[in-house]
Coordinates of C-alpha atoms and ligand atoms in Angstrom, one line a residue:
M23 CA 13.6 5.4 -7.3
D24 CA 15.5 8.6 -7.1
S25 CA 13.8 11.7 -8.4
S26 CA 15.4 11.6 -11.9
P27 CA 12.9 10.5 -14.5
H28 CA 15.3 8.4 -16.6
H29 CA 13.6 5.1 -16.3
E30 CA 10.0 6.0 -16.9
G31 CA 8.3 6.8 -20.2
P32 CA 4.9 8.6 -20.3
G33 CA 2.2 6.6 -18.6
T34 CA 4.4 4.1 -16.9
A35 CA 5.6 3.4 -13.4
R36 CA 8.5 1.4 -12.1
L37 CA 7.5 -1.2 -9.5
T38 CA 10.0 -2.5 -7.0
M39 CA 9.3 -5.4 -4.6
L40 CA 10.9 -4.0 -1.5
G41 CA 10.0 -7.1 0.6
S42 CA 8.8 -10.5 -0.3
G43 CA 8.6 -12.3 3.0
T44 CA 5.9 -13.3 5.5
S45 CA 5.4 -11.5 8.8
M46 CA 8.4 -13.0 10.6
G47 CA 10.7 -12.6 7.6
V48 CA 13.1 -15.2 6.2
P49 CA 15.4 -16.2 7.7
S50 CA 13.1 -16.5 10.7
L51 CA 14.8 -15.8 14.0
G52 CA 16.2 -18.9 15.7
C53 CA 15.2 -21.2 12.7
G54 CA 17.8 -23.6 11.3
C55 CA 15.8 -24.9 8.3
R56 CA 17.4 -25.2 5.0
V57 CA 15.7 -22.1 3.5
C58 CA 16.6 -20.0 6.6
R59 CA 20.2 -21.2 6.2
S60 CA 20.2 -20.8 2.4
T61 CA 23.0 -18.8 0.8
D62 CA 20.8 -17.9 -2.2
P63 CA 20.0 -14.2 -1.8
H64 CA 16.5 -14.8 -3.2
D65 CA 15.8 -16.9 -0.1
S66 CA 16.4 -13.8 2.1
R67 CA 13.0 -12.1 2.4
T68 CA 12.2 -8.9 4.3
R69 CA 8.6 -8.0 5.3
P70 CA 6.1 -7.3 2.5
S71 CA 6.0 -4.0 0.7
I72 CA 6.3 -2.5 -2.8
L73 CA 7.3 0.8 -4.2
L74 CA 5.9 2.5 -7.3
S75 CA 7.9 5.3 -8.9
A76 CA 6.2 7.5 -11.5
G77 CA 7.0 10.9 -12.8
G78 CA 9.8 11.3 -10.3
R79 CA 7.5 10.6 -7.3
N80 CA 7.5 7.6 -5.0
I81 CA 4.5 5.8 -3.6
L82 CA 5.0 3.2 -0.9
I83 CA 2.5 0.4 -0.3
D84 CA 2.8 -0.5 3.4
T85 CA 5.5 0.5 5.8
S86 CA 7.0 -2.8 6.9
P87 CA 9.2 -3.2 10.0
D88 CA 12.1 -3.4 7.5
F89 CA 11.2 -0.2 5.7
R90 CA 14.5 1.6 6.7
L91 CA 16.6 -1.2 5.4
Q92 CA 14.5 -1.5 2.3
A93 CA 14.7 2.3 1.6
L94 CA 18.5 2.2 1.9
R95 CA 18.8 -0.8 -0.5
A96 CA 16.4 0.8 -3.1
H97 CA 18.0 4.3 -2.7
I98 CA 14.6 5.9 -2.1
A99 CA 15.5 9.6 -2.3
R100 CA 12.0 11.0 -1.6
L101 CA 8.6 9.8 -0.4
D102 CA 5.3 11.2 -1.8
A103 CA 2.6 8.9 -0.5
V104 CA 1.9 5.9 1.6
V105 CA -0.9 3.5 0.8
Y106 CA -2.0 0.8 3.3
T107 CA -3.4 -2.7 2.6
H108 CA -4.3 -3.3 6.2
G109 CA -3.2 -2.7 9.8
H110 CA -1.2 -5.8 10.8
A111 CA 2.2 -5.3 12.4
D112 CA 4.2 -6.6 9.5
H113 CA 2.6 -3.9 7.2
I114 CA 2.7 -0.8 9.4
L115 CA 5.5 -0.9 12.0
G116 CA 8.0 1.0 9.8
L117 CA 5.9 4.2 9.8
D118 CA 8.2 6.0 12.2
D119 CA 11.0 5.8 9.7
I120 CA 9.4 8.2 7.2
R121 CA 10.6 11.1 9.4
P122 CA 13.8 11.8 7.3
Y123 CA 11.6 12.4 4.3
N124 CA 9.4 14.8 6.3
M125 CA 12.5 16.8 7.2
K126 CA 14.1 16.7 3.7
Q127 CA 10.8 17.6 1.9
H128 CA 9.5 20.0 4.6
A129 CA 6.1 18.4 4.1
H130 CA 3.5 16.0 5.5
V131 CA 3.3 12.7 3.6
P132 CA -0.3 11.8 2.5
V133 CA -1.3 8.4 3.9
Y134 CA -4.2 6.5 2.4
A135 CA -6.0 3.9 4.5
S136 CA -9.4 2.4 5.1
A137 CA -11.3 3.6 8.2
H138 CA -10.5 0.4 10.0
T139 CA -6.8 0.6 9.2
Q140 CA -6.8 4.3 10.3
A141 CA -8.2 3.2 13.7
I142 CA -5.3 0.7 14.1
L143 CA -2.7 3.4 13.1
R144 CA -4.2 5.8 15.6
R145 CA -3.9 3.2 18.4
T146 CA -0.5 1.8 17.4
F147 CA 1.1 5.2 16.8
A148 CA -0.8 7.2 19.5
Y149 CA 2.3 9.5 19.8
I150 CA 1.8 10.7 16.2
F151 CA -1.8 11.8 16.9
D152 CA -1.8 13.0 20.5
D153 CA -0.5 16.5 19.6
A154 CA 1.6 16.4 22.8
P155 CA 4.6 18.8 22.9
T156 CA 7.7 16.8 22.0
M157 CA 11.4 17.6 22.0
S158 CA 12.0 15.2 19.1
T159 CA 10.4 14.5 15.8
V160 CA 7.3 12.4 15.1
P161 CA 6.1 11.4 11.6
A162 CA 4.2 14.2 9.8
I163 CA 1.3 12.5 8.0
D164 CA -1.9 13.6 6.3
L165 CA -4.4 10.7 6.8
R166 CA -6.9 10.2 3.9
E167 CA -9.6 7.6 4.0
I168 CA -10.0 5.2 1.1
T169 CA -13.6 4.9 0.2
G170 CA -13.2 4.1 -3.6
P171 CA -10.7 4.8 -6.4
F172 CA -8.2 7.6 -5.6
D173 CA -5.1 9.3 -6.9
A174 CA -1.9 9.2 -4.9
A175 CA 1.1 11.2 -6.1
G176 CA -0.4 11.2 -9.6
V177 CA -1.2 7.5 -9.9
R178 CA -4.7 6.2 -10.0
F179 CA -5.5 3.4 -7.5
Q180 CA -8.5 1.0 -7.7
P181 CA -9.0 -0.6 -4.3
V182 CA -9.6 -4.4 -4.5
P183 CA -11.3 -5.6 -1.2
A184 CA -10.5 -9.1 -0.1
H185 CA -10.9 -11.3 3.0
H186 CA -8.0 -12.0 5.3
G187 CA -9.4 -14.7 7.6
N188 CA -12.0 -12.9 9.6
T189 CA -10.8 -9.4 8.7
E190 CA -10.6 -7.3 5.5
V191 CA -7.6 -6.3 3.4
L192 CA -7.3 -4.0 0.4
G193 CA -5.5 -5.0 -2.7
F194 CA -4.8 -2.3 -5.3
R195 CA -4.9 -2.1 -9.1
F196 CA -2.9 0.6 -10.8
G197 CA -3.1 0.5 -14.6
R198 CA -2.2 -3.0 -15.9
A199 CA -0.8 -4.3 -12.7
A200 CA -2.2 -5.2 -9.3
Y201 CA -0.9 -6.0 -5.8
L202 CA -2.8 -8.3 -3.5
T203 CA -1.2 -9.5 -0.3
D204 CA -2.6 -11.2 2.9
F205 CA -5.8 -12.6 1.5
S206 CA -7.5 -15.9 2.2
E207 CA -10.3 -15.3 -0.4
I208 CA -11.0 -12.8 -3.2
P209 CA -14.7 -12.1 -3.5
A210 CA -16.3 -12.3 -7.1
P211 CA -16.7 -8.5 -7.5
S212 CA -13.1 -8.0 -6.7
M213 CA -12.0 -10.7 -9.1
D214 CA -13.8 -8.7 -11.8
L215 CA -11.5 -5.8 -11.1
L216 CA -8.5 -7.9 -11.9
R217 CA -9.1 -8.9 -15.5
G218 CA -6.7 -7.9 -18.3
L219 CA -3.6 -7.5 -16.2
D220 CA 0.0 -7.6 -17.4
D221 CA 1.4 -8.2 -13.9
L222 CA -0.4 -9.6 -10.9
I223 CA 1.5 -9.7 -7.6
L224 CA -0.3 -12.0 -5.1
S225 CA 0.7 -13.6 -1.8
A226 CA 1.4 -17.4 -1.6
L227 CA 2.5 -18.2 1.9
R228 CA 3.3 -21.9 1.6
D229 CA 1.8 -25.2 0.5
K230 CA 0.2 -26.1 3.9
P231 CA -3.3 -24.5 4.4
H232 CA -3.5 -21.4 6.7
P233 CA -6.7 -19.8 7.9
M234 CA -5.7 -16.3 6.8
H235 CA -3.4 -16.7 3.8
S236 CA -3.6 -18.1 0.3
T237 CA -1.4 -21.1 -0.5
V238 CA 0.6 -21.9 -3.6
A239 CA -2.2 -24.1 -5.0
N240 CA -4.9 -21.5 -4.2
S241 CA -2.9 -18.6 -5.8
L242 CA -2.2 -20.7 -8.9
D243 CA -6.0 -21.3 -9.2
I244 CA -6.5 -17.5 -9.1
V245 CA -3.8 -17.0 -11.7
R246 CA -5.5 -19.5 -14.0
T247 CA -8.8 -17.8 -13.6
L248 CA -7.6 -14.2 -14.1
A249 CA -5.0 -15.1 -16.7
P250 CA -2.6 -12.1 -16.3
R251 CA 0.4 -12.1 -18.6
R252 CA 2.7 -12.7 -15.6
A253 CA 2.1 -13.4 -11.9
W254 CA 4.6 -13.0 -9.0
F255 CA 4.3 -14.5 -5.6
T256 CA 5.0 -12.6 -2.4
H257 CA 4.5 -12.8 1.4
I258 CA 6.5 -16.1 1.2
S259 CA 7.4 -18.2 4.3
H260 CA 10.5 -20.3 4.9
D261 CA 8.6 -23.4 3.6
L262 CA 9.3 -22.4 0.0
P263 CA 12.9 -22.4 -1.4
H264 CA 13.1 -19.9 -4.3
D265 CA 14.7 -22.0 -7.1
E266 CA 13.0 -25.3 -6.3
T267 CA 9.6 -23.6 -6.1
N268 CA 10.1 -21.7 -9.4
A269 CA 10.9 -25.1 -11.0
R270 CA 7.4 -26.4 -10.3
L271 CA 5.5 -23.3 -11.2
P272 CA 4.1 -22.5 -14.6
A273 CA 6.4 -20.4 -16.8
N274 CA 4.2 -17.2 -16.3
V275 CA 4.3 -17.5 -12.5
R276 CA 7.5 -16.7 -10.7
M277 CA 8.5 -16.4 -7.1
G278 CA 8.9 -12.7 -6.1
Y279 CA 12.1 -11.6 -4.3
D280 CA 13.4 -8.6 -2.6
G281 CA 14.6 -6.2 -5.3
L282 CA 12.5 -7.5 -8.1
T283 CA 11.7 -4.6 -10.4
F284 CA 9.7 -4.1 -13.6
E285 CA 7.8 -1.4 -15.5
V286 CA 4.0 -1.1 -15.3
A287 CA 1.8 0.6 -17.9
L288 CA -0.6 3.0 -16.1
G289 CA -2.8 4.1 -19.0
Ligands
LIG11 ZN1 1.2 -9.7 6.3
LIG12 ZN1 13.3 -21.5 8.7

């Protein structure tokens, strides 16, 4: 996560799950349920985001409202690119907190997003784009539209489009791993992009059906179909206690958690 290359061999990246929680986070404000009151640190889930570190460079997937806290916890010393899955609040609201990296690196940060997500960013963060004179700092970003596979900070990304209720979201494959959050359905052409994975991170909100999110049962079906070596759940609500849920999952499927980290083969 810092700029020293000690953990990464050639052609690998280190993946860190910065946040594993659903949009309201766990604990959820004002909730007294047993997961929200749990003393197991795995049951404490900030909003969803992952970090990829490769060749001394850091790529952030989504800027959650908890980004500042996540960056402090993970000791993120520099930021080289941001890649967005979609424009919902729990995935974008931390964008303002990239400013210290702009100042330290004296550079704009490249930001990759679909045309639809870019429109939401321009609306939500109008002060970044209005070019009005300001006496304080605003994030310095270089918006780049995702229209197909792209390179961000030296890592090749394959977008994996999916449905998120009545809207669209992008998952991403990078080498032998993929990250898919906030989907209700993965269309067949996208499933074909997800074969032969070592690690699949996918969201599993809870057991009860939700119009916009995959459930535990649905995500287990996807894992059975795609047969990655390992799968990790994310975007988890307070319905699912970490240990108890792990105990009923197949051995190759585990609950993700804040701070989970492993190496990914990029070749
Ligand atoms: Zn979300
Ligand atoms: Zn709760």
